[in-house]
Amino acid sequence: MKRLLLTAPALALAAPAHADTLIDNVNGITLDKQGKLVRFTGLVIDREGKVKQLLDRKDKRPERPDFKEDGKGRTLIPGLIDAHGHVMGLGFQLMLLDLSDTNSLAEAQAAIRRYAAENPEMPWIIGRGWNQEKWGLGRFPTAADLDAAVSNRPVWLERVDGHAGWANSAAMAAAKVTAASKSPEGGRIEMAAGKPSGVFVDAAMSLIDSAKPKPLARDLDRALYLAQQKLLEQGITAIADMGTTIQDWQAFRRAGDKKQLAVRIISYGADIDNMAIIAGSEPTPWLYDDRLRMVGVKLYLDGALGSRGAWLKAPYADAPGQKGLPLLTPAQLRNKMVRASMDKFQVAIHAIGDAANAEALAAIADLDADLATDVPGERRWRIEHAQVIDPADMGRFASLKVVASMQPVHQTSDRLMAEARLGPDRLAGAYAWRSLEKAGVRLAFGSDVPVESANPFAGLAAAISRTDAKGEPFGGWRPQESVGRETALDGFTRTAAFAGFAEDRIGTLMPGMRADFLIVDADPLLASPDEIRRMAPLETWIGGYRYYKQQEGATIGR
């Protein structure tokens, strides 16, 4: 770890400090606050970093702007918002061992050996990104598989979805996990021949997590710096951080105090305890020129499909004895929701399986009835992922005004695994964006980074095509669930902002809104899905500052 702990430099700003700025000669695209498409050719930014005026070709330009940039006819779009990600998870993925590109167990073992040899001073080898489905392994990996790569130090690797972990024998010994260890409520120790196999699902991950070294403050600061660099390069100007701990929040605050917080972070506490210790009795105000706010809390109701932790109404097609794991009882879920809502915190519920989605909707219906008179105001419930929904429950999303916070790239990564887990007869409500939209549900789109790449252009392409980076399957997987281009753009801009109570300042480029935008080399409303997938920002601007320019990189400090 020590070799990676470089000081984040306070780099000079590429554009002038907040001054009247004209970005001219662009193919400008935004949605207005009602979702209507607006095109323009010039953008005027005021001294507060807000949009002052959108200009058409015939409109008079300011005669003497303090700064002017010729867009050379390129496309200007609103900054893209990731409605569901994990900022520090991305940063640590960039610092530690990343197995997300490995295509087989053998490749993973080679990467682990190589990383261990390159980092002999690390007491534990820590990383994430393995995926037995991608490897075609047909089973979970085991401690013996990991011992074959590294046996003389503890190794602990999270699955790509963060809902399972893989330990070697040294890690289990350090955590005092034995054949007598019991699976905790909401978790599962995978067993083999009467002993822990090395894989720990959901709440059982805490058995190993509690033994591994804790990151230092400088580790967190470095991870945040690297995460921001990557997000700026990919065109993310704001992100909903789902599961902020007090340690994460302190890193965000340290960056803000040093004027090194560039990307806007809409924070959701990691359960009630972190929410309360960070924000106190109500959501925080916006801090650092609208760069940071804790608005709500993230609750986990189930696990993930890949680790068979998603809670289903019927057994898994490829594991008939399993239905997944509810991580909260009905009483626990409702108590946490009431606790948050009483203090006006927004509740975001992780629900992937159809049973979990049904239970989340039932709890929301109960609380809407119970809190209607005692707790006035808009609660704006969110369900995160909403991956597998019983078609009978679709209408309840709309009637309860629940925001469906979904990740288009999950569909392209998961489709073969989802077919195996669910079988052909239960796919009608899987990754069902268009069905939800037709029911009147607002769709907020994100990536779930670092589970997937934060690249929003891959998400836009998947949303409109239902195909992956190779263009497969031909014609799209269940193509009737694709959405239109404006809906896809809305999901990464206007509704992503709405989902985090931020629609009064970001998400569109209408006058008075923060001047967060990208300059790109193609029009996403006209380009093919493959062209969109290959797009990358030429420039990334936040609040009237240019924080990233291709070839020059990101400039975070100011």
Coordinates of C-alpha atoms in Angstrom, one line a residue:
M1 CA 0.0 0.0 0.0
K2 CA 2.8 2.4 0.9
R3 CA 4.1 2.6 -2.6
L4 CA 0.7 3.9 -3.8
L5 CA 0.3 6.7 -1.2
L6 CA 1.3 9.7 -3.2
T7 CA 0.2 13.2 -2.3
A8 CA -2.7 14.4 -4.4
P9 CA -1.3 17.6 -6.1
A10 CA -3.3 20.8 -6.1
L11 CA -3.2 21.4 -9.8
A12 CA -3.8 24.7 -11.6
L13 CA -7.2 25.3 -13.1
A14 CA -7.4 25.0 -16.9
A15 CA -10.0 27.8 -17.3
P16 CA -10.2 31.1 -15.5
A17 CA -11.7 31.3 -12.0
H18 CA -15.4 32.1 -12.0
A19 CA -15.9 34.8 -14.6
D20 CA -18.4 35.5 -17.3
T21 CA -17.6 32.8 -19.8
L22 CA -18.9 32.1 -23.4
I23 CA -18.8 28.6 -24.9
D24 CA -19.8 29.3 -28.5
N25 CA -20.2 27.4 -31.8
V26 CA -21.5 24.2 -30.2
N27 CA -24.2 21.6 -31.0
G28 CA -25.8 22.2 -27.6
I29 CA -28.3 19.6 -26.2
T30 CA -30.1 19.7 -22.9
L31 CA -33.5 18.7 -21.5
D32 CA -35.5 21.4 -19.7
K33 CA -37.0 21.0 -16.3
Q34 CA -40.0 19.3 -17.8
G35 CA -37.9 16.9 -19.9
K36 CA -38.4 18.6 -23.2
L37 CA -35.4 18.6 -25.6
V38 CA -33.7 22.0 -26.0
R39 CA -31.0 22.7 -28.6
F40 CA -28.6 25.7 -28.6
T41 CA -25.4 26.9 -30.1
G42 CA -23.9 29.0 -27.3
L43 CA -23.7 28.9 -23.5
V44 CA -23.1 31.9 -21.2
I45 CA -21.8 31.1 -17.7
D46 CA -22.0 33.7 -14.9
R47 CA -19.5 34.5 -12.2
E48 CA -21.2 32.0 -9.8
G49 CA -20.6 29.1 -12.2
K50 CA -24.2 29.0 -13.2
V51 CA -25.8 29.0 -16.7
K52 CA -26.7 32.6 -17.5
Q53 CA -28.1 32.1 -21.0
L54 CA -28.6 29.6 -23.8
L55 CA -28.0 31.1 -27.2
D56 CA -29.5 30.2 -30.6
R57 CA -27.6 31.0 -33.8
K58 CA -29.4 34.3 -34.3
D59 CA -28.9 35.5 -30.7
K60 CA -26.5 38.3 -30.0
R61 CA -23.3 37.2 -28.2
P62 CA -21.8 39.0 -25.3
E63 CA -19.4 41.6 -26.7
R64 CA -16.5 41.2 -24.2
P65 CA -16.8 38.0 -22.2
D66 CA -14.0 37.4 -19.7
F67 CA -13.3 34.0 -21.3
K68 CA -14.4 32.6 -24.6
E69 CA -14.0 29.1 -26.0
D70 CA -14.8 28.1 -29.6
G71 CA -16.5 24.7 -29.5
K72 CA -15.7 24.2 -33.2
G73 CA -19.1 22.7 -33.8
R74 CA -18.7 19.8 -31.3
T75 CA -21.5 18.6 -29.2
L76 CA -22.1 20.0 -25.7
I77 CA -24.3 18.0 -23.3
P78 CA -25.2 18.3 -19.6
G79 CA -22.7 16.7 -17.2
L80 CA -23.7 13.0 -16.7
I81 CA -24.8 11.9 -13.2
D82 CA -24.3 8.4 -11.9
A83 CA -27.4 7.7 -9.8
H84 CA -25.8 4.8 -8.0
G85 CA -22.1 4.2 -7.4
H86 CA -19.5 3.7 -4.7
V87 CA -16.9 6.4 -4.8
M88 CA -14.4 5.0 -2.4
G89 CA -14.9 1.5 -3.8
L90 CA -13.8 2.9 -7.2
G91 CA -10.8 4.5 -5.6
F92 CA -9.7 1.4 -3.8
Q93 CA -10.2 -0.6 -6.9
L94 CA -7.7 1.6 -8.6
M95 CA -5.2 1.2 -5.7
L96 CA -5.6 -2.5 -4.9
L97 CA -5.8 -5.8 -6.8
D98 CA -8.5 -5.7 -9.5
L99 CA -9.6 -9.0 -11.0
S100 CA -12.4 -7.6 -13.1
D101 CA -10.6 -8.2 -16.4
T102 CA -9.7 -11.8 -15.7
N103 CA -11.5 -14.4 -17.9
S104 CA -10.6 -17.6 -16.1
L105 CA -9.6 -18.9 -12.7
A106 CA -6.1 -19.5 -14.1
E107 CA -5.8 -15.9 -15.2
A108 CA -7.0 -14.7 -11.8
Q109 CA -4.4 -16.9 -10.0
A110 CA -1.7 -15.5 -12.2
A111 CA -2.8 -12.0 -11.4
I112 CA -2.9 -12.7 -7.7
R113 CA 0.7 -14.2 -7.8
R114 CA 2.0 -11.3 -9.7
Y115 CA 0.4 -8.7 -7.5
A116 CA 1.7 -10.4 -4.3
A117 CA 5.2 -10.5 -5.8
E118 CA 5.1 -6.8 -6.6
N119 CA 3.8 -5.9 -3.1
P120 CA 5.9 -8.0 -0.7
E121 CA 5.4 -5.4 2.1
M122 CA 1.6 -5.8 2.2
P123 CA 0.5 -7.9 5.2
W124 CA -2.8 -8.9 3.4
I125 CA -3.5 -9.1 -0.3
I126 CA -6.9 -7.3 -0.7
G127 CA -8.9 -6.7 -3.9
R128 CA -12.1 -7.4 -5.8
G129 CA -13.6 -8.1 -9.1
W130 CA -13.7 -11.9 -9.5
N131 CA -16.7 -13.4 -11.2
Q132 CA -17.0 -17.2 -11.5
E133 CA -19.8 -16.8 -14.1
K134 CA -17.4 -14.9 -16.4
W135 CA -14.7 -17.5 -15.8
G136 CA -17.1 -20.3 -16.8
L137 CA -16.1 -22.1 -13.7
G138 CA -19.5 -23.6 -12.9
R139 CA -18.9 -23.2 -9.2
F140 CA -17.6 -20.8 -6.6
P141 CA -13.8 -20.7 -6.3
T142 CA -12.4 -22.2 -3.1
A143 CA -9.7 -21.4 -0.5
A144 CA -7.6 -24.2 -2.1
D145 CA -7.8 -22.4 -5.4
L146 CA -6.5 -19.3 -3.7
D147 CA -3.9 -21.1 -1.7
A148 CA -2.4 -22.3 -5.0
A149 CA -1.7 -18.7 -5.8
V150 CA -0.7 -17.3 -2.4
S151 CA -0.6 -19.3 0.8
N152 CA 1.9 -17.4 3.0
R153 CA -0.3 -14.3 3.5
P154 CA -4.0 -13.7 4.1
V155 CA -5.8 -13.0 0.8
W156 CA -9.4 -11.5 0.8
L157 CA -11.1 -10.7 -2.5
E158 CA -14.6 -9.4 -3.0
R159 CA -16.7 -10.6 -5.8
V160 CA -17.5 -8.2 -8.6
D161 CA -20.9 -7.3 -7.1
G162 CA -19.5 -6.8 -3.6
H163 CA -22.0 -9.5 -2.2
A164 CA -19.5 -12.3 -1.6
G165 CA -15.9 -12.6 -0.7
W166 CA -13.2 -15.2 -1.3
A167 CA -10.6 -16.0 1.3
N168 CA -7.5 -18.2 1.4
S169 CA -6.7 -20.5 4.3
A170 CA -4.4 -17.9 5.9
A171 CA -7.2 -15.3 5.9
M172 CA -9.7 -17.7 7.5
A173 CA -7.1 -18.6 10.1
A174 CA -6.5 -14.9 10.9
A175 CA -10.3 -14.4 11.3
K176 CA -10.6 -17.6 13.4
V177 CA -13.1 -19.1 11.0
T178 CA -13.4 -22.8 11.5
A179 CA -15.7 -25.7 10.7
A180 CA -17.6 -24.7 13.9
S181 CA -18.3 -21.2 12.6
K182 CA -22.0 -20.4 12.0
S183 CA -23.5 -18.4 9.2
P184 CA -24.8 -15.0 10.6
E185 CA -28.3 -13.9 10.0
G186 CA -28.5 -12.5 6.4
G187 CA -25.3 -14.3 5.3
R188 CA -24.0 -17.7 4.2
I189 CA -20.7 -19.5 4.7
E190 CA -20.3 -21.7 1.7
M191 CA -19.3 -25.2 2.9
A192 CA -17.4 -28.1 1.4
A193 CA -16.8 -31.5 3.1
G194 CA -18.1 -30.0 6.4
K195 CA -15.6 -27.0 6.3
P196 CA -15.9 -23.4 5.1
S197 CA -15.0 -23.5 1.4
G198 CA -13.5 -20.0 1.3
V199 CA -16.5 -18.1 0.0
F200 CA -18.6 -15.9 2.3
V201 CA -21.9 -14.5 1.1
D202 CA -23.4 -11.1 2.2
A203 CA -23.5 -10.7 6.0
A204 CA -21.0 -13.6 6.3
M205 CA -18.4 -11.4 4.7
S206 CA -18.0 -9.5 8.0
L207 CA -16.3 -12.6 9.5
I208 CA -13.3 -11.9 7.4
D209 CA -13.7 -8.1 7.0
S210 CA -13.3 -7.7 10.8
A211 CA -9.9 -9.2 10.7
K212 CA -8.3 -7.4 7.7
P213 CA -6.2 -4.2 8.2
K214 CA -8.2 -1.0 8.3
P215 CA -7.2 1.7 5.7
L216 CA -5.6 4.8 7.1
A217 CA -6.8 8.3 6.4
R218 CA -4.1 8.9 3.8
D219 CA -5.3 5.7 2.0
L220 CA -8.8 7.1 1.9
D221 CA -7.6 10.5 0.6
R222 CA -5.6 8.8 -2.1
A223 CA -8.6 6.6 -3.1
L224 CA -10.9 9.6 -3.4
Y225 CA -8.3 11.5 -5.5
L226 CA -8.0 8.5 -7.9
A227 CA -11.7 8.0 -8.1
Q228 CA -12.3 11.7 -9.0
Q229 CA -9.7 11.5 -11.7
K230 CA -11.4 8.5 -13.3
L231 CA -14.9 9.9 -13.0
L232 CA -13.9 13.2 -14.6
E233 CA -12.2 11.3 -17.5
Q234 CA -15.4 9.4 -18.0
G235 CA -17.7 12.4 -18.0
I236 CA -19.3 11.9 -14.5
T237 CA -19.9 15.3 -12.9
A238 CA -22.0 14.1 -10.0
I239 CA -22.6 10.7 -8.3
A240 CA -24.9 9.3 -5.7
D241 CA -22.6 7.6 -3.2
M242 CA -24.6 4.6 -2.0
G243 CA -23.3 3.5 1.4
T244 CA -21.2 6.4 2.8
T245 CA -19.4 5.6 6.1
I246 CA -18.1 8.1 8.6
Q247 CA -14.6 7.4 7.3
D248 CA -15.7 8.1 3.7
W249 CA -17.4 11.3 4.7
Q250 CA -14.3 12.6 6.5
A251 CA -12.3 12.0 3.4
F252 CA -14.9 13.9 1.4
R253 CA -14.7 16.8 3.9
R254 CA -10.9 16.8 3.9
A255 CA -11.0 17.1 0.1
G256 CA -13.6 19.9 0.3
D257 CA -11.6 21.8 2.8
K258 CA -8.5 21.7 0.6
K259 CA -10.6 22.7 -2.5
Q260 CA -9.9 19.3 -4.0
L261 CA -13.5 18.1 -4.3
A262 CA -14.4 18.4 -7.9
V263 CA -17.1 15.8 -8.5
R264 CA -20.5 16.5 -6.8
I265 CA -21.3 13.7 -4.3
I266 CA -24.9 13.1 -3.2
S267 CA -24.4 10.9 -0.2
Y268 CA -26.5 8.1 1.3
G269 CA -25.3 6.8 4.7
A270 CA -24.3 3.2 5.1
D271 CA -27.3 2.2 7.2
I272 CA -28.8 4.3 10.0
D273 CA -25.8 4.5 12.3
N274 CA -23.6 6.2 9.7
M275 CA -26.5 8.5 8.6
A276 CA -27.0 9.7 12.2
I277 CA -23.4 10.2 13.1
I278 CA -22.6 12.1 9.9
A279 CA -25.7 14.3 9.4
G280 CA -27.3 14.3 12.9
S281 CA -31.0 15.1 13.0
E282 CA -31.6 16.0 9.4
P283 CA -30.0 16.0 5.9
T284 CA -27.0 18.2 5.7
P285 CA -27.0 21.4 3.7
W286 CA -25.1 21.5 0.4
L287 CA -21.4 22.1 1.1
Y288 CA -18.5 23.4 -1.0
D289 CA -20.4 25.2 -3.7
D290 CA -22.9 22.3 -4.0
R291 CA -20.2 19.6 -4.1
L292 CA -21.4 17.5 -1.2
R293 CA -24.6 16.7 0.7
M294 CA -25.9 13.8 2.7
V295 CA -29.5 13.4 1.7
G296 CA -30.5 9.9 2.8
V297 CA -29.7 6.4 3.8
K298 CA -29.0 3.2 1.9
L299 CA -30.6 0.0 3.2
Y300 CA -29.8 -3.5 2.0
L301 CA -32.8 -5.8 1.7
D302 CA -31.1 -8.7 -0.2
G303 CA -28.0 -9.7 -2.0
A304 CA -27.1 -10.2 -5.7
L305 CA -28.1 -12.7 -8.4
G306 CA -24.5 -13.7 -9.1
S307 CA -23.9 -15.0 -5.6
R308 CA -27.5 -16.3 -5.3
G309 CA -28.1 -13.8 -2.5
A310 CA -30.9 -12.0 -4.3
W311 CA -34.2 -12.8 -2.6
L312 CA -36.6 -14.6 -5.0
K313 CA -40.3 -15.6 -4.7
A314 CA -39.5 -19.0 -6.2
P315 CA -36.3 -21.1 -6.0
Y316 CA -33.3 -20.4 -8.3
A317 CA -33.6 -22.4 -11.5
D318 CA -30.0 -23.5 -11.1
A319 CA -30.2 -24.1 -7.3
P320 CA -33.6 -25.5 -6.5
G321 CA -33.0 -25.5 -2.8
Q322 CA -32.2 -21.7 -2.6
K323 CA -34.3 -18.6 -2.7
G324 CA -31.7 -16.1 -1.7
L325 CA -31.4 -14.1 1.6
P326 CA -33.6 -11.4 3.0
L327 CA -31.1 -9.3 4.9
L328 CA -33.7 -7.5 7.1
T329 CA -36.9 -8.8 8.7
P330 CA -40.1 -6.9 7.8
A331 CA -40.0 -5.2 11.2
Q332 CA -36.3 -4.2 10.9
L333 CA -36.9 -2.7 7.4
R334 CA -39.9 -0.7 8.5
N335 CA -38.2 0.5 11.7
K336 CA -35.2 1.8 9.8
M337 CA -37.4 3.5 7.2
V338 CA -39.5 5.2 10.0
R339 CA -36.3 6.3 11.8
A340 CA -34.9 7.9 8.6
S341 CA -38.2 9.4 7.4
M342 CA -39.0 11.0 10.8
D343 CA -35.9 13.2 10.3
K344 CA -36.6 13.8 6.6
F345 CA -33.8 11.6 5.3
Q346 CA -34.5 9.9 1.9
V347 CA -34.6 6.1 1.9
A348 CA -32.9 4.1 -0.8
I349 CA -33.5 0.4 -0.6
H350 CA -31.3 -2.2 -2.4
A351 CA -33.7 -4.8 -3.8
I352 CA -32.6 -7.1 -6.6
G353 CA -34.9 -10.2 -6.4
D354 CA -38.6 -10.2 -7.0
A355 CA -39.4 -11.1 -3.4
A356 CA -37.2 -8.2 -2.2
N357 CA -38.8 -5.7 -4.6
A358 CA -42.3 -6.9 -3.4
E359 CA -41.3 -6.5 0.2
A360 CA -39.8 -3.0 -0.4
L361 CA -43.0 -1.9 -2.1
A362 CA -45.1 -3.3 0.7
A363 CA -43.1 -1.5 3.3
I364 CA -43.3 1.8 1.3
A365 CA -47.1 1.4 1.1
D366 CA -47.3 0.8 4.8
L367 CA -45.2 3.8 5.7
D368 CA -47.0 6.1 3.2
A369 CA -50.2 5.3 5.1
D370 CA -48.7 5.6 8.5
L371 CA -46.7 8.8 8.0
A372 CA -49.1 10.7 5.8
T373 CA -50.2 13.0 8.6
D374 CA -47.4 12.8 11.1
V375 CA -44.5 13.4 8.8
P376 CA -45.4 15.9 6.0
G377 CA -43.2 16.4 3.0
E378 CA -42.1 14.4 0.0
R379 CA -40.2 11.2 0.8
R380 CA -39.3 10.3 -2.7
W381 CA -38.6 6.6 -2.0
R382 CA -35.9 4.9 -4.1
I383 CA -35.5 1.3 -5.0
E384 CA -31.9 0.5 -6.0
H385 CA -31.3 -1.9 -8.9
A386 CA -34.9 -3.2 -9.2
Q387 CA -33.5 -5.9 -11.4
V388 CA -36.1 -8.7 -11.1
I389 CA -39.7 -7.6 -10.6
D390 CA -42.8 -9.7 -10.6
P391 CA -44.8 -8.1 -13.5
A392 CA -47.7 -7.9 -11.1
D393 CA -45.8 -5.4 -9.0
M394 CA -44.8 -3.0 -11.9
G395 CA -47.8 -0.8 -11.3
R396 CA -47.0 -0.4 -7.6
F397 CA -43.8 1.4 -8.5
A398 CA -45.9 4.0 -10.2
S399 CA -48.8 4.3 -7.7
L400 CA -46.3 4.7 -4.9
K401 CA -44.2 7.2 -6.9
V402 CA -41.0 5.1 -6.3
V403 CA -37.9 6.1 -8.3
A404 CA -36.4 3.0 -10.0
S405 CA -32.7 3.5 -9.7
M406 CA -31.3 1.1 -12.3
Q407 CA -28.0 0.3 -14.0
P408 CA -28.3 -0.4 -17.8
V409 CA -24.8 -2.1 -17.9
H410 CA -25.9 -4.7 -15.4
Q411 CA -28.2 -6.1 -18.1
T412 CA -25.5 -6.6 -20.6
S413 CA -23.1 -8.2 -18.0
D414 CA -25.8 -10.3 -16.4
R415 CA -28.0 -11.6 -19.1
L416 CA -26.6 -15.2 -19.4
M417 CA -26.3 -15.5 -15.7
A418 CA -29.8 -14.1 -15.2
E419 CA -31.2 -16.7 -17.7
A420 CA -29.5 -19.5 -15.7
R421 CA -30.6 -18.2 -12.3
L422 CA -34.2 -17.5 -13.3
G423 CA -35.0 -19.8 -16.2
P424 CA -36.9 -18.6 -19.3
D425 CA -40.3 -18.3 -17.6
R426 CA -39.3 -15.6 -15.1
L427 CA -37.5 -13.1 -17.3
A428 CA -40.5 -10.9 -18.1
G429 CA -39.7 -8.5 -15.2
A430 CA -35.9 -8.7 -15.4
Y431 CA -34.1 -5.4 -16.2
A432 CA -37.5 -4.2 -17.4
W433 CA -36.8 -0.5 -18.1
R434 CA -39.4 0.1 -20.8
S435 CA -42.1 -1.7 -18.8
L436 CA -41.5 0.5 -15.8
E437 CA -41.4 3.6 -18.0
K438 CA -44.7 2.7 -19.6
A439 CA -46.2 2.2 -16.2
G440 CA -45.2 5.8 -15.4
V441 CA -42.1 5.2 -13.3
R442 CA -39.2 7.6 -13.3
L443 CA -35.9 5.9 -14.2
A444 CA -32.6 7.1 -12.7
F445 CA -29.6 5.5 -14.4
G446 CA -26.2 4.7 -13.0
S447 CA -23.4 2.2 -13.1
D448 CA -22.9 0.7 -9.6
V449 CA -19.2 1.4 -10.0
P450 CA -16.9 -0.4 -9.1
V451 CA -19.2 -3.4 -9.9
E452 CA -19.2 -2.1 -13.4
S453 CA -17.2 0.7 -15.1
A454 CA -18.6 4.1 -14.4
N455 CA -18.4 4.9 -18.1
P456 CA -21.9 6.5 -18.7
F457 CA -21.6 6.2 -22.5
A458 CA -21.6 2.4 -22.2
G459 CA -24.8 2.8 -20.1
L460 CA -26.4 5.0 -22.6
A461 CA -25.7 2.6 -25.4
A462 CA -27.0 -0.4 -23.4
A463 CA -30.2 1.5 -22.5
I464 CA -31.1 2.1 -26.1
S465 CA -29.9 -1.2 -27.6
R466 CA -29.8 -3.9 -25.0
T467 CA -26.5 -5.1 -26.5
D468 CA -23.0 -5.4 -25.0
A469 CA -19.7 -4.0 -26.1
K470 CA -19.5 -6.7 -28.8
G471 CA -23.0 -5.8 -30.1
E472 CA -24.4 -9.0 -28.7
P473 CA -26.9 -10.5 -28.8
F474 CA -27.9 -9.4 -32.3
G475 CA -31.0 -7.2 -32.1
G476 CA -30.7 -6.9 -28.3
W477 CA -31.6 -9.1 -25.3
R478 CA -35.3 -8.7 -24.8
P479 CA -35.2 -5.6 -27.0
Q480 CA -38.8 -4.7 -26.1
E481 CA -37.3 -3.4 -22.8
S482 CA -35.0 -0.8 -24.5
V483 CA -35.7 2.9 -24.0
G484 CA -35.5 5.9 -26.3
R485 CA -32.5 8.1 -26.6
E486 CA -34.1 11.0 -24.7
T487 CA -35.2 8.7 -21.9
A488 CA -31.7 7.3 -21.6
L489 CA -30.2 10.8 -21.5
D490 CA -32.8 11.9 -19.0
G491 CA -31.9 8.9 -16.8
F492 CA -28.3 10.1 -16.6
T493 CA -29.1 13.8 -16.1
R494 CA -32.5 15.2 -15.1
T495 CA -34.0 12.2 -13.3
A496 CA -30.7 11.2 -11.8
A497 CA -30.7 14.7 -10.2
F498 CA -34.3 14.4 -9.2
A499 CA -33.6 11.0 -7.6
G500 CA -31.2 12.8 -5.1
F501 CA -33.3 15.9 -4.4
A502 CA -30.8 17.9 -6.6
E503 CA -33.0 18.9 -9.5
D504 CA -33.0 22.5 -8.3
R505 CA -29.3 22.9 -9.2
I506 CA -28.0 20.2 -11.5
G507 CA -29.3 17.8 -14.2
T508 CA -30.1 20.4 -16.9
L509 CA -28.4 23.4 -18.5
M510 CA -31.3 25.8 -18.2
P511 CA -30.6 29.3 -16.9
G512 CA -29.9 29.3 -13.1
M513 CA -28.6 25.8 -13.0
R514 CA -25.0 24.9 -12.3
A515 CA -22.9 24.9 -15.4
D516 CA -21.9 21.2 -15.4
F517 CA -21.4 20.0 -19.0
L518 CA -19.3 17.8 -21.3
I519 CA -17.9 18.5 -24.8
V520 CA -18.0 15.4 -26.9
D521 CA -17.2 14.5 -30.5
A522 CA -20.6 13.1 -31.5
D523 CA -24.3 13.7 -30.9
P524 CA -25.7 10.9 -28.6
L525 CA -29.2 11.5 -29.9
L526 CA -28.0 10.7 -33.5
A527 CA -25.0 8.4 -33.1
S528 CA -25.3 4.6 -33.3
P529 CA -25.1 2.6 -30.1
D530 CA -21.6 1.5 -31.1
E531 CA -20.5 5.1 -31.7
I532 CA -22.0 6.1 -28.3
R533 CA -20.2 3.3 -26.6
R534 CA -16.9 4.6 -28.0
M535 CA -17.5 8.2 -27.0
A536 CA -15.4 9.9 -24.3
P537 CA -15.4 13.5 -23.1
L538 CA -13.1 15.9 -24.8
E539 CA -13.7 18.3 -21.9
T540 CA -15.5 18.0 -18.5
W541 CA -16.7 21.2 -16.8
I542 CA -18.3 21.5 -13.3
G543 CA -19.7 24.8 -12.0
G544 CA -18.1 26.8 -14.8
Y545 CA -14.6 25.3 -14.3
R546 CA -12.9 23.0 -16.8
Y547 CA -11.6 20.1 -14.7
Y548 CA -10.7 17.7 -17.5
K549 CA -9.3 18.1 -21.0
Q550 CA -8.4 15.2 -23.2
Q551 CA -4.6 14.9 -23.6
E552 CA -4.1 17.1 -20.5
G553 CA -5.9 15.0 -17.9
A554 CA -7.8 16.0 -14.8
T555 CA -7.1 19.1 -12.7
I556 CA -8.7 18.5 -9.3
G557 CA -7.2 21.1 -7.1
R558 CA -8.1 24.8 -7.4

